[in-house]
PDB file of C-alpha atoms (C1' of nucleotides) in Angstrom:
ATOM      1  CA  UNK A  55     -78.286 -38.381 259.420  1.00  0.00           C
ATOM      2  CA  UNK A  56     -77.535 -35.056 261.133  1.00  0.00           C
ATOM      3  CA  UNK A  57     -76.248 -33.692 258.438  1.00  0.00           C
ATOM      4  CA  UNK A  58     -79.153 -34.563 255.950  1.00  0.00           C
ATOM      5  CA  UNK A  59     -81.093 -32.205 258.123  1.00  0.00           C
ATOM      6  CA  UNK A  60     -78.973 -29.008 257.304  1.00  0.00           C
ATOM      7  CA  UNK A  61     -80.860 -26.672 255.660  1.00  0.00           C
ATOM      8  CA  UNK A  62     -84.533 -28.244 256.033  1.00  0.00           C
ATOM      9  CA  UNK A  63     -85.044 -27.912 259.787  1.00  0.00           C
ATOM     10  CA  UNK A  64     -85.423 -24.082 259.615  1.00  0.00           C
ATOM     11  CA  UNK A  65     -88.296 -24.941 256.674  1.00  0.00           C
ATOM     12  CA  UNK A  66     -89.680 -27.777 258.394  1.00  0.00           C
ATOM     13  CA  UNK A  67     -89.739 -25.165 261.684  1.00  0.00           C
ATOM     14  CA  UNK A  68     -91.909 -22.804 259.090  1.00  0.00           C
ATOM     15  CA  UNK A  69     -94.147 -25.233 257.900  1.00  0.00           C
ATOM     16  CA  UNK A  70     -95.139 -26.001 261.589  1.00  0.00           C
ATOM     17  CA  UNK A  71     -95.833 -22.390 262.004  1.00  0.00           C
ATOM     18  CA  UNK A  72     -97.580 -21.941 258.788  1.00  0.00           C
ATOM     19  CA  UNK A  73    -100.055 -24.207 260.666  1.00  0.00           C
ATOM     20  CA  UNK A  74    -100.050 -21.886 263.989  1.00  0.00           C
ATOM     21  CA  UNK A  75     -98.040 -20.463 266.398  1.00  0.00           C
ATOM     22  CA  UNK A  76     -95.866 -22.625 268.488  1.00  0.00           C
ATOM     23  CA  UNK A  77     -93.079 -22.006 271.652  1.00  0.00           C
ATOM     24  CA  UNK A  78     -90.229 -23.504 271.124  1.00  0.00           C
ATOM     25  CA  UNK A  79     -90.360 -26.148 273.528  1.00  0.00           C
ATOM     26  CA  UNK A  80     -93.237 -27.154 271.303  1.00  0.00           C
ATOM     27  CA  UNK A  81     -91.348 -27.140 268.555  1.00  0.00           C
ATOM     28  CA  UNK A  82     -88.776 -29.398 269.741  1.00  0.00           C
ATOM     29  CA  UNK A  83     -91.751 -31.827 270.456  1.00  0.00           C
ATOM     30  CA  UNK A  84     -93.151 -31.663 267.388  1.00  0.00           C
ATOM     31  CA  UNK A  85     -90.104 -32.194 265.725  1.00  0.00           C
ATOM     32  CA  UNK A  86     -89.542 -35.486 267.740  1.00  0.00           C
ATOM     33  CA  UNK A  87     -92.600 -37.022 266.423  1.00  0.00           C
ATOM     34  CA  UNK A  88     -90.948 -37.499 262.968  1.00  0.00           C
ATOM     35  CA  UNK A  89     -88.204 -39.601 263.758  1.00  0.00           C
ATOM     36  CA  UNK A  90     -85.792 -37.875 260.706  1.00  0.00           C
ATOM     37  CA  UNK A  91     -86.508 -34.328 261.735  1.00  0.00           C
ATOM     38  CA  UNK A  92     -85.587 -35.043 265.528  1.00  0.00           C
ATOM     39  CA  UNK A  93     -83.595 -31.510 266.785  1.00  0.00           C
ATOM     40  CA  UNK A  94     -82.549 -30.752 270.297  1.00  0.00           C
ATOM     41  CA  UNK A  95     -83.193 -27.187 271.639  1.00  0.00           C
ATOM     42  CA  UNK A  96     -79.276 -26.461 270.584  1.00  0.00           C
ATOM     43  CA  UNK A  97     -80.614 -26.838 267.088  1.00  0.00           C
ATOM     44  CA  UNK A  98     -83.969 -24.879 267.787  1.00  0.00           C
ATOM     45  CA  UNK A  99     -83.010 -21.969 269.652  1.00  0.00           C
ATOM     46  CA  UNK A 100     -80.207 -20.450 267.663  1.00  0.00           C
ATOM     47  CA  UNK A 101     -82.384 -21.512 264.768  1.00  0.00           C
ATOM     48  CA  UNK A 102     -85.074 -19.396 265.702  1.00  0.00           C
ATOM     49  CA  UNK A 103     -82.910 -16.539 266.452  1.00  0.00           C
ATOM     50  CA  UNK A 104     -81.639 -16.796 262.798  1.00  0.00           C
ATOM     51  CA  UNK A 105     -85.204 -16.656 261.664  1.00  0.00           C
ATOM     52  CA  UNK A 106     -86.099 -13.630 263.899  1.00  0.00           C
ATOM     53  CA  UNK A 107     -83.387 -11.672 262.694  1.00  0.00           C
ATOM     54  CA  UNK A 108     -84.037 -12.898 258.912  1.00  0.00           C
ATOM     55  CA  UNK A 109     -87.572 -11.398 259.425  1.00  0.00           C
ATOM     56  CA  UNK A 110     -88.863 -14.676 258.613  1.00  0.00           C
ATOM     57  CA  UNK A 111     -90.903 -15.180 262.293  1.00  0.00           C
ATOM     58  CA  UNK A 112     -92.212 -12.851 264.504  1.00  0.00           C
ATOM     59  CA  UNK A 113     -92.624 -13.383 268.215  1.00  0.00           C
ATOM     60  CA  UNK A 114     -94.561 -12.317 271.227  1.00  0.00           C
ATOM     61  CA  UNK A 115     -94.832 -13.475 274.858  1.00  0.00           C
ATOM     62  CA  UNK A 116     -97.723 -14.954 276.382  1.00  0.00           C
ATOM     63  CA  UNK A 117     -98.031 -16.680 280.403  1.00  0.00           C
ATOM     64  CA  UNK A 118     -98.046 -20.402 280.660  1.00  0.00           C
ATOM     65  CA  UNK A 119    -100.838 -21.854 282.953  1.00  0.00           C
ATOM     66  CA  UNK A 120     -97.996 -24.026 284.447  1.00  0.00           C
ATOM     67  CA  UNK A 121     -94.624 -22.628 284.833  1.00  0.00           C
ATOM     68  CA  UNK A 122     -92.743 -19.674 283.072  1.00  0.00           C
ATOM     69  CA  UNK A 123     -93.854 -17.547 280.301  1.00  0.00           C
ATOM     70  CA  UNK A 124     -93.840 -18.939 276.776  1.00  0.00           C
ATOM     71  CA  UNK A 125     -92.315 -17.110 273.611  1.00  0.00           C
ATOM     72  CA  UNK A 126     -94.824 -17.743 270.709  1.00  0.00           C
ATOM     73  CA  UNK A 127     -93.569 -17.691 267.151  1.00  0.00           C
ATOM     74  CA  UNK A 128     -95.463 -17.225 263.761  1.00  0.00           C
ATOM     75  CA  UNK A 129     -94.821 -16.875 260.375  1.00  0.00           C
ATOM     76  CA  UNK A 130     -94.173 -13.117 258.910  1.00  0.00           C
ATOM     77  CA  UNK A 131     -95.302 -12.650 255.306  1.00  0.00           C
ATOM     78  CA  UNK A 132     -91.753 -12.896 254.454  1.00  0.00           C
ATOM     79  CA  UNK A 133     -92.001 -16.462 255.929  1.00  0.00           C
ATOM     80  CA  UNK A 134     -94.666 -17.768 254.154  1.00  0.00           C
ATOM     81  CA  UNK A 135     -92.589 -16.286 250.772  1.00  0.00           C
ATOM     82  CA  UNK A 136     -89.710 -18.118 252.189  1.00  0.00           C
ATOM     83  CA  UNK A 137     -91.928 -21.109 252.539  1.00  0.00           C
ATOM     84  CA  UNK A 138     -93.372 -21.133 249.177  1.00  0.00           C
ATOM     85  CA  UNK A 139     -90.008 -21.006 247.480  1.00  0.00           C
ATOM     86  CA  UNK A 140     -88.611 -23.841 249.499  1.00  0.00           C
ATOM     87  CA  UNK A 141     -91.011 -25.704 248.610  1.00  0.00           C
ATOM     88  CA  UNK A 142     -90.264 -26.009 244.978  1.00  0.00           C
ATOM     89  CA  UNK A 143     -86.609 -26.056 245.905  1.00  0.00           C
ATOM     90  CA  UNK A 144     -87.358 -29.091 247.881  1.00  0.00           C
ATOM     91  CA  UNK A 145     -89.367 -30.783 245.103  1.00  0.00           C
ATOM     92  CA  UNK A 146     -86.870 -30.214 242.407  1.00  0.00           C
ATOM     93  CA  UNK A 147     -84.120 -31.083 245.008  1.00  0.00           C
ATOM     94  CA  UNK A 148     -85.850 -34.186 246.424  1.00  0.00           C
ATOM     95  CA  UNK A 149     -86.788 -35.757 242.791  1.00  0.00           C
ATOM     96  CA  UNK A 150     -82.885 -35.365 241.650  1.00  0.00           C
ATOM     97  CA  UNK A 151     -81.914 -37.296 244.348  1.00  0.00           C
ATOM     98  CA  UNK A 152     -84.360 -39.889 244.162  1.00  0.00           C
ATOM     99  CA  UNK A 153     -83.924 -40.419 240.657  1.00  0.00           C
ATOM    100  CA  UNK A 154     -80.185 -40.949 241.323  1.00  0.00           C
ATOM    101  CA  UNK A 155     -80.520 -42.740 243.890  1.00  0.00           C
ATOM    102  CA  UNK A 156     -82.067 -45.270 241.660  1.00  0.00           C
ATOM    103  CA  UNK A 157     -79.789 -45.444 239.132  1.00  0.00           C
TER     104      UNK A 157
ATOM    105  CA  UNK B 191     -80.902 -24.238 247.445  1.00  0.00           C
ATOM    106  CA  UNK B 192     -76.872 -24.767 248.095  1.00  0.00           C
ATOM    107  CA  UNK B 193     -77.477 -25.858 251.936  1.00  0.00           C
ATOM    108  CA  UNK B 194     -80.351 -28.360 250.768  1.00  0.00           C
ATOM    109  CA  UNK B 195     -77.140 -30.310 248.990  1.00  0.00           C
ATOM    110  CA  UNK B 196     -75.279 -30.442 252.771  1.00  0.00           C
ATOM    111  CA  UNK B 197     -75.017 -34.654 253.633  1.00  0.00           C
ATOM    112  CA  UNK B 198     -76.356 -35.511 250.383  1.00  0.00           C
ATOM    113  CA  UNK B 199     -73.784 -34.714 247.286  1.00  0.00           C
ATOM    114  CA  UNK B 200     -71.923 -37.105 248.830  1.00  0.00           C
ATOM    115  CA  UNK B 201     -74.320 -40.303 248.738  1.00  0.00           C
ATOM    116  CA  UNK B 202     -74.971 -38.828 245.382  1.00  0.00           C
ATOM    117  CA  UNK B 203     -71.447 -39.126 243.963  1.00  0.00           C
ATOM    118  CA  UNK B 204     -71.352 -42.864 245.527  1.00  0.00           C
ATOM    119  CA  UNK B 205     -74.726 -43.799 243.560  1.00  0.00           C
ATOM    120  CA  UNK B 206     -73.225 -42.736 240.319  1.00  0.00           C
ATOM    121  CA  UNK B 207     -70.261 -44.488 241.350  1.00  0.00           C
ATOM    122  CA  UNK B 208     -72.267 -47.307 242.036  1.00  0.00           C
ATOM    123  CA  UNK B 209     -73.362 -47.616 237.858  1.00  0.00           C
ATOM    124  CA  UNK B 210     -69.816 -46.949 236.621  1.00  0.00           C
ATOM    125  CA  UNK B 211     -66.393 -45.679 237.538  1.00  0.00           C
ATOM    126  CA  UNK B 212     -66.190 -41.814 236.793  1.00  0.00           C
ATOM    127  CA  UNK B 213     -63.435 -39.204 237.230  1.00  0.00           C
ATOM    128  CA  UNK B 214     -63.774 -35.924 239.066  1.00  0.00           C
ATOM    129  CA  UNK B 215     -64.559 -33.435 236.039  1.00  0.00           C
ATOM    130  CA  UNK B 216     -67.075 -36.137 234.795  1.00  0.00           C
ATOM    131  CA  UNK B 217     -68.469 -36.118 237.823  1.00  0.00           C
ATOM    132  CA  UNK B 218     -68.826 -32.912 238.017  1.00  0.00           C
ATOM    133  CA  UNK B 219     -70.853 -32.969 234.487  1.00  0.00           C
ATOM    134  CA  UNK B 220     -73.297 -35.615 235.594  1.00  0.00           C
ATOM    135  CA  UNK B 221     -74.245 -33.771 238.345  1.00  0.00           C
ATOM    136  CA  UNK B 222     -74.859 -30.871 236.609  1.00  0.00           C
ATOM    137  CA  UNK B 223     -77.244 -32.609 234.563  1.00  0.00           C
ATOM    138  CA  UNK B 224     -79.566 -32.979 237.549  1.00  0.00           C
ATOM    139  CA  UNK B 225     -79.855 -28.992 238.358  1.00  0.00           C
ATOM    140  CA  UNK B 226     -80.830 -29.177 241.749  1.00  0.00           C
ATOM    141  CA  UNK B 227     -77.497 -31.165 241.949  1.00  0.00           C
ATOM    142  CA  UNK B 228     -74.868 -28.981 240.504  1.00  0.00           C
ATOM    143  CA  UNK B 229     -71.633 -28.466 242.222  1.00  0.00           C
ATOM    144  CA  UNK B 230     -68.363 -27.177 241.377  1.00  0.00           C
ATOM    145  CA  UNK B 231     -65.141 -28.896 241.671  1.00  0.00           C
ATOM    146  CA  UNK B 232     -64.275 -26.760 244.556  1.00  0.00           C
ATOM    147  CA  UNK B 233     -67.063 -29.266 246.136  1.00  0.00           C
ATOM    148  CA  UNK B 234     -66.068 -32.308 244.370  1.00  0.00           C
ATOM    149  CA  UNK B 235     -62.383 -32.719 245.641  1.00  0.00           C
ATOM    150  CA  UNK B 236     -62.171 -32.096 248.830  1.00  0.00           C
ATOM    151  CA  UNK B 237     -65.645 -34.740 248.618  1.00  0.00           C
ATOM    152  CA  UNK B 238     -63.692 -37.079 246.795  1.00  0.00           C
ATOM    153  CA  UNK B 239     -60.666 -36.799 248.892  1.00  0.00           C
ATOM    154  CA  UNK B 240     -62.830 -37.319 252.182  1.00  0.00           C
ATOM    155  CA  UNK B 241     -64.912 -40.512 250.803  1.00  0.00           C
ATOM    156  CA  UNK B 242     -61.322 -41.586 249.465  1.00  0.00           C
ATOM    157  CA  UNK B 243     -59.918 -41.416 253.270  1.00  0.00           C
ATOM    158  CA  UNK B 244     -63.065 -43.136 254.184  1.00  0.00           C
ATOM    159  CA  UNK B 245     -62.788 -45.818 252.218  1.00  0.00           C
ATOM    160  CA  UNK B 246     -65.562 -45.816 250.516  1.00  0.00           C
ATOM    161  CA  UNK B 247     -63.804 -45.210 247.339  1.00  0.00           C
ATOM    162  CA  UNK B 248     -60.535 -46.623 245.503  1.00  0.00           C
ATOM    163  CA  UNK B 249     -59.297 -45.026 242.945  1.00  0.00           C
ATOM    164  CA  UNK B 250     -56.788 -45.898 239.789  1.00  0.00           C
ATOM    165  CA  UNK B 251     -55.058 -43.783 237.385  1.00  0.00           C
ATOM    166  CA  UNK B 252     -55.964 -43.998 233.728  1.00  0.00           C
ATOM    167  CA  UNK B 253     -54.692 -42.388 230.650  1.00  0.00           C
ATOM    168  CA  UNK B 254     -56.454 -39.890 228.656  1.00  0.00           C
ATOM    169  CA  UNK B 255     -57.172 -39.717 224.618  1.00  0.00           C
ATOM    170  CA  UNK B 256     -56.680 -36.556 225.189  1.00  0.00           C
ATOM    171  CA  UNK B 257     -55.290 -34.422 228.048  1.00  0.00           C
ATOM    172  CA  UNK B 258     -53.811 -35.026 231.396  1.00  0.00           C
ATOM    173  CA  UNK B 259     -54.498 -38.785 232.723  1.00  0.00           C
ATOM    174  CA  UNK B 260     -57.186 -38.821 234.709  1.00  0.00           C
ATOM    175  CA  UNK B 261     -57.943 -40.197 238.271  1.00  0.00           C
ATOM    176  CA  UNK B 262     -61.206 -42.771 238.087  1.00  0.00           C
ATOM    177  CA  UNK B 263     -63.332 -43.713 241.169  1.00  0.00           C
ATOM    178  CA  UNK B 264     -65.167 -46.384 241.837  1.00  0.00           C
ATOM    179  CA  UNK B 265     -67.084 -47.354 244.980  1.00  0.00           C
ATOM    180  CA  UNK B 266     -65.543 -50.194 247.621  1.00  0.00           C
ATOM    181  CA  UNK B 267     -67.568 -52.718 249.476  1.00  0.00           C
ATOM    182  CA  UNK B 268     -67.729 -50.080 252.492  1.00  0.00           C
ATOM    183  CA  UNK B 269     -69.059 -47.223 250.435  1.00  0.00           C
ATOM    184  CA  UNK B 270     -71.651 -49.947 248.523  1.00  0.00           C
ATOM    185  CA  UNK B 271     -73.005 -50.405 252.087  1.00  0.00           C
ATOM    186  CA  UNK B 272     -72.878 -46.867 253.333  1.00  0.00           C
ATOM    187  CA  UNK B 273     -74.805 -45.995 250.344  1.00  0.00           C
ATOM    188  CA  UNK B 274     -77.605 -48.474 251.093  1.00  0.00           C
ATOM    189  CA  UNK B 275     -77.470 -47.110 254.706  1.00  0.00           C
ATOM    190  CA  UNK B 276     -78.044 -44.126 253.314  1.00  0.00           C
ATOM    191  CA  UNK B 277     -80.838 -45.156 251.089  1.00  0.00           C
ATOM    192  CA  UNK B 278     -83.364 -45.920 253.595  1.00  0.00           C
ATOM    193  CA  UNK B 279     -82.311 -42.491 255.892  1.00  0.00           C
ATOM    194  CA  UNK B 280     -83.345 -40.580 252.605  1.00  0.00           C
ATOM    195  CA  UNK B 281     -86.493 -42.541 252.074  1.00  0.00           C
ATOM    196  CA  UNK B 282     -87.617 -41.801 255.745  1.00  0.00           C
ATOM    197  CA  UNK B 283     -86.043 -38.290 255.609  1.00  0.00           C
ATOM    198  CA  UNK B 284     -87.886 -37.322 252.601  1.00  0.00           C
ATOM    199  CA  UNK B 285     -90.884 -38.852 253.455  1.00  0.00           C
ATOM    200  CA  UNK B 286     -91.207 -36.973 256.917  1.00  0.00           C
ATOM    201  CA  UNK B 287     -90.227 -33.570 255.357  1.00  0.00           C
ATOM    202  CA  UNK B 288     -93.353 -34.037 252.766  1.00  0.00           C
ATOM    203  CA  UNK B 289     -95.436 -34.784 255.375  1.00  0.00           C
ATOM    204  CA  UNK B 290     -94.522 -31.694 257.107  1.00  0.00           C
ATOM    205  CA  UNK B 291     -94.414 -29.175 253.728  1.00  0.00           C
ATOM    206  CA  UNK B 292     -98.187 -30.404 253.182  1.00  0.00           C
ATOM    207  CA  UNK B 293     -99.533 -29.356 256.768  1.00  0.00           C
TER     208      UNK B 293
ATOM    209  C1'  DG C 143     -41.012 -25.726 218.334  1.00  0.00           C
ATOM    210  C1'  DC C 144     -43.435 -22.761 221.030  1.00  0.00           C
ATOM    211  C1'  DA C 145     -47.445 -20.015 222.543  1.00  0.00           C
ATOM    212  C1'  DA C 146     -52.300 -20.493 223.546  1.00  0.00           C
ATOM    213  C1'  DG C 147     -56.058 -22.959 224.941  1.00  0.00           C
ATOM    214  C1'  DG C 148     -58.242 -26.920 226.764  1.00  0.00           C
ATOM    215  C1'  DT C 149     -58.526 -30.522 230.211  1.00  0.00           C
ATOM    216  C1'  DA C 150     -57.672 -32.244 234.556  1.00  0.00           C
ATOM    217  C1'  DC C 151     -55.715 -32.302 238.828  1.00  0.00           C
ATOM    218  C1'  DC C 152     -55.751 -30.188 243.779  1.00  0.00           C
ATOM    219  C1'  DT C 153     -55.571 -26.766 248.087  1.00  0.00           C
ATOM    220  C1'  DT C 154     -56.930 -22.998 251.089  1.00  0.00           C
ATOM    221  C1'  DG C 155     -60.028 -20.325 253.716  1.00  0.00           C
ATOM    222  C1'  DC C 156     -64.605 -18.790 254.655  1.00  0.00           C
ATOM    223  C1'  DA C 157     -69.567 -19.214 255.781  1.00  0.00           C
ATOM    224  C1'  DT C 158     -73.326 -21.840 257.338  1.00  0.00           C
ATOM    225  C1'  DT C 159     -75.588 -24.460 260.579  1.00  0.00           C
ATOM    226  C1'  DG C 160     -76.654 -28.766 263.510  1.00  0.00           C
ATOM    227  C1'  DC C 161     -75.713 -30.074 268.090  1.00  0.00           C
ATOM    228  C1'  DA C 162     -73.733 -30.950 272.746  1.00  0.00           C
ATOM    229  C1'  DT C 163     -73.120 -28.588 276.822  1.00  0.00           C
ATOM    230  C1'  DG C 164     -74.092 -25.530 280.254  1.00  0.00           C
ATOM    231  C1'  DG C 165     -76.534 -21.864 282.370  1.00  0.00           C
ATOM    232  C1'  DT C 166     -80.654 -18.683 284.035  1.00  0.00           C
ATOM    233  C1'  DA C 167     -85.298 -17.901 285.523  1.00  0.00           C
ATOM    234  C1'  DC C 168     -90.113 -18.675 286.674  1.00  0.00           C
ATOM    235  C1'  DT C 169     -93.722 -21.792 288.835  1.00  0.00           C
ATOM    236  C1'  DT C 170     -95.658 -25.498 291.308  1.00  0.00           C
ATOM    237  C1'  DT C 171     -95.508 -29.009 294.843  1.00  0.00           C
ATOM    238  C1'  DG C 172     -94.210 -31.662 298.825  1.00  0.00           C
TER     239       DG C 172
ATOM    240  C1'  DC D  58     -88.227 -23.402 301.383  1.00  0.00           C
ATOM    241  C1'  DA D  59     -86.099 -27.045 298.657  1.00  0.00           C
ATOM    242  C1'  DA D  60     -86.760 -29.839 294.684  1.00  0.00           C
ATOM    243  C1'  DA D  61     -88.634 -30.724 290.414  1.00  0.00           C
ATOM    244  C1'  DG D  62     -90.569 -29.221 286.245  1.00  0.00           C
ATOM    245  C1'  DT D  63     -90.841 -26.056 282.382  1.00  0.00           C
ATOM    246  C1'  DA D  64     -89.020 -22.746 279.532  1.00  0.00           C
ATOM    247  C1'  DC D  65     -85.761 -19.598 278.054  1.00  0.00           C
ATOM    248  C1'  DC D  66     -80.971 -18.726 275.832  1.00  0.00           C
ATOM    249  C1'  DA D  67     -75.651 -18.649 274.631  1.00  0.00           C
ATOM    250  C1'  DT D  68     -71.094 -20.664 273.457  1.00  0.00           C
ATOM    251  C1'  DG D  69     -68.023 -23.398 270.898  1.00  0.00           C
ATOM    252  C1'  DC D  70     -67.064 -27.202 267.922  1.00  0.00           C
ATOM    253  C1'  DA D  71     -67.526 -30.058 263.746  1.00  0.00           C
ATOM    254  C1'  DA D  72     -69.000 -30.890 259.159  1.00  0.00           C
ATOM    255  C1'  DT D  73     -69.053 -29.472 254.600  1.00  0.00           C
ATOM    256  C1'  DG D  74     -70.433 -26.622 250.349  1.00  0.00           C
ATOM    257  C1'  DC D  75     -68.100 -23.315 247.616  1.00  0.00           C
ATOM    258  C1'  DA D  76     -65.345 -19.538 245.625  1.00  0.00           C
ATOM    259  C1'  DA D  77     -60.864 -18.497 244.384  1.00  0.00           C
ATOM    260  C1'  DG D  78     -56.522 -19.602 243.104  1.00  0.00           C
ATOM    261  C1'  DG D  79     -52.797 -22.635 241.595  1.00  0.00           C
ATOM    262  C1'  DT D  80     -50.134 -26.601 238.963  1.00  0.00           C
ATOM    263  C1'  DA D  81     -49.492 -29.790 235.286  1.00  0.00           C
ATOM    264  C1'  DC D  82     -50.313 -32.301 231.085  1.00  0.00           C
ATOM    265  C1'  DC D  83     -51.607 -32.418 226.228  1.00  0.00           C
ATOM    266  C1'  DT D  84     -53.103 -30.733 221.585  1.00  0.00           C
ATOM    267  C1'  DT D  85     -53.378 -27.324 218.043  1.00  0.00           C
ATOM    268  C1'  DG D  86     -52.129 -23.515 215.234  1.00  0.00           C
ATOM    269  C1'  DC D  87     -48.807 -20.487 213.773  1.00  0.00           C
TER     270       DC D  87
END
DNA sequence: GCAAGGTACCTTGCATTGCATGGTACTTTG
DNA sequence: CAAAGTACCATGCAATGCAAGGTACCTTGC
């Protein structure tokens, strides 16, 4: 199943953020709630740095009520581009597959 | 789009294998068909050669009409179930990453 | 018959990326 | 002040798609 994952978590990370900002730790949760998606912070935090450097997220710091400072992330414009294309990848992808699969 | 394929090409060659035997180049055709699915045969053998250690392939030598005899696959009772397995981790995999592209 | 082209086989090495593991630091609480 | 909780991050391995490169068989045209 792990593998099925490569190459969608970093989108599936976006999406999130298209909705609004999130910390990582967030992330993770969020993630969690749909079973299939389900990525440790080993997956999340070298992902983000990926997207950081790609210029698809930008971050900024901001102090926790309880415990240490959170590291908010949002989607650049470049993100939302990256987004947008994805998501007809994914539709053209995810229709191939389904039609073979029934075959 | 190429990472999208990661975990997948695989279950993909076993479904068409699951219609009909096929050999590699053929295989390499039919997948080619479905766009989003294209991959070389720099993909395909090493694939073929991993599902064949596996087992969830056998394979059988076959004369051509014309050219070199070609090497048919067709899918054991292990890769049968491993591609049902794999049915229903697509079906929730696909349905959680459409949730998350629509929020 | 033999050179050229087509068909088919396969291997090697690299790049990407999910994940387990392990570590640091700040804050609250007993 | 120690322990627990929350949050950050880095390192190294494993899986696998793919480009590039190589061998062998067979047919066709000269």
């Amino acid at each position: 199943m792990s593998q099925l994952r490569r190459g969608t978590v970093g989108f599936c990370v976006l999406a999130l953020l298209n909705a609004r900002e999130h910390y990582a730790v967030e992330l993770v949760r969020e993630l969690a709630a749909h079973q299939a998606l389900a990525a440790g912070q080993g997956t999340i935090y070298p992902l983000l740095s990926r997207l950081r450097s790609d210029g698809l997220v930008a971050t900024h710091w901001k102090e926790s009520p309880n415990g240490p400072p959170r590291r908010y992330y949002s989607l650049t414009d470049e993100g939302r581009g990256s987004l947008e294309l994805f998501r007809s990848e994914w539709t053209q992808f995810s229709d191939a597959v389904d039609t073979l699969m029934k075959t």
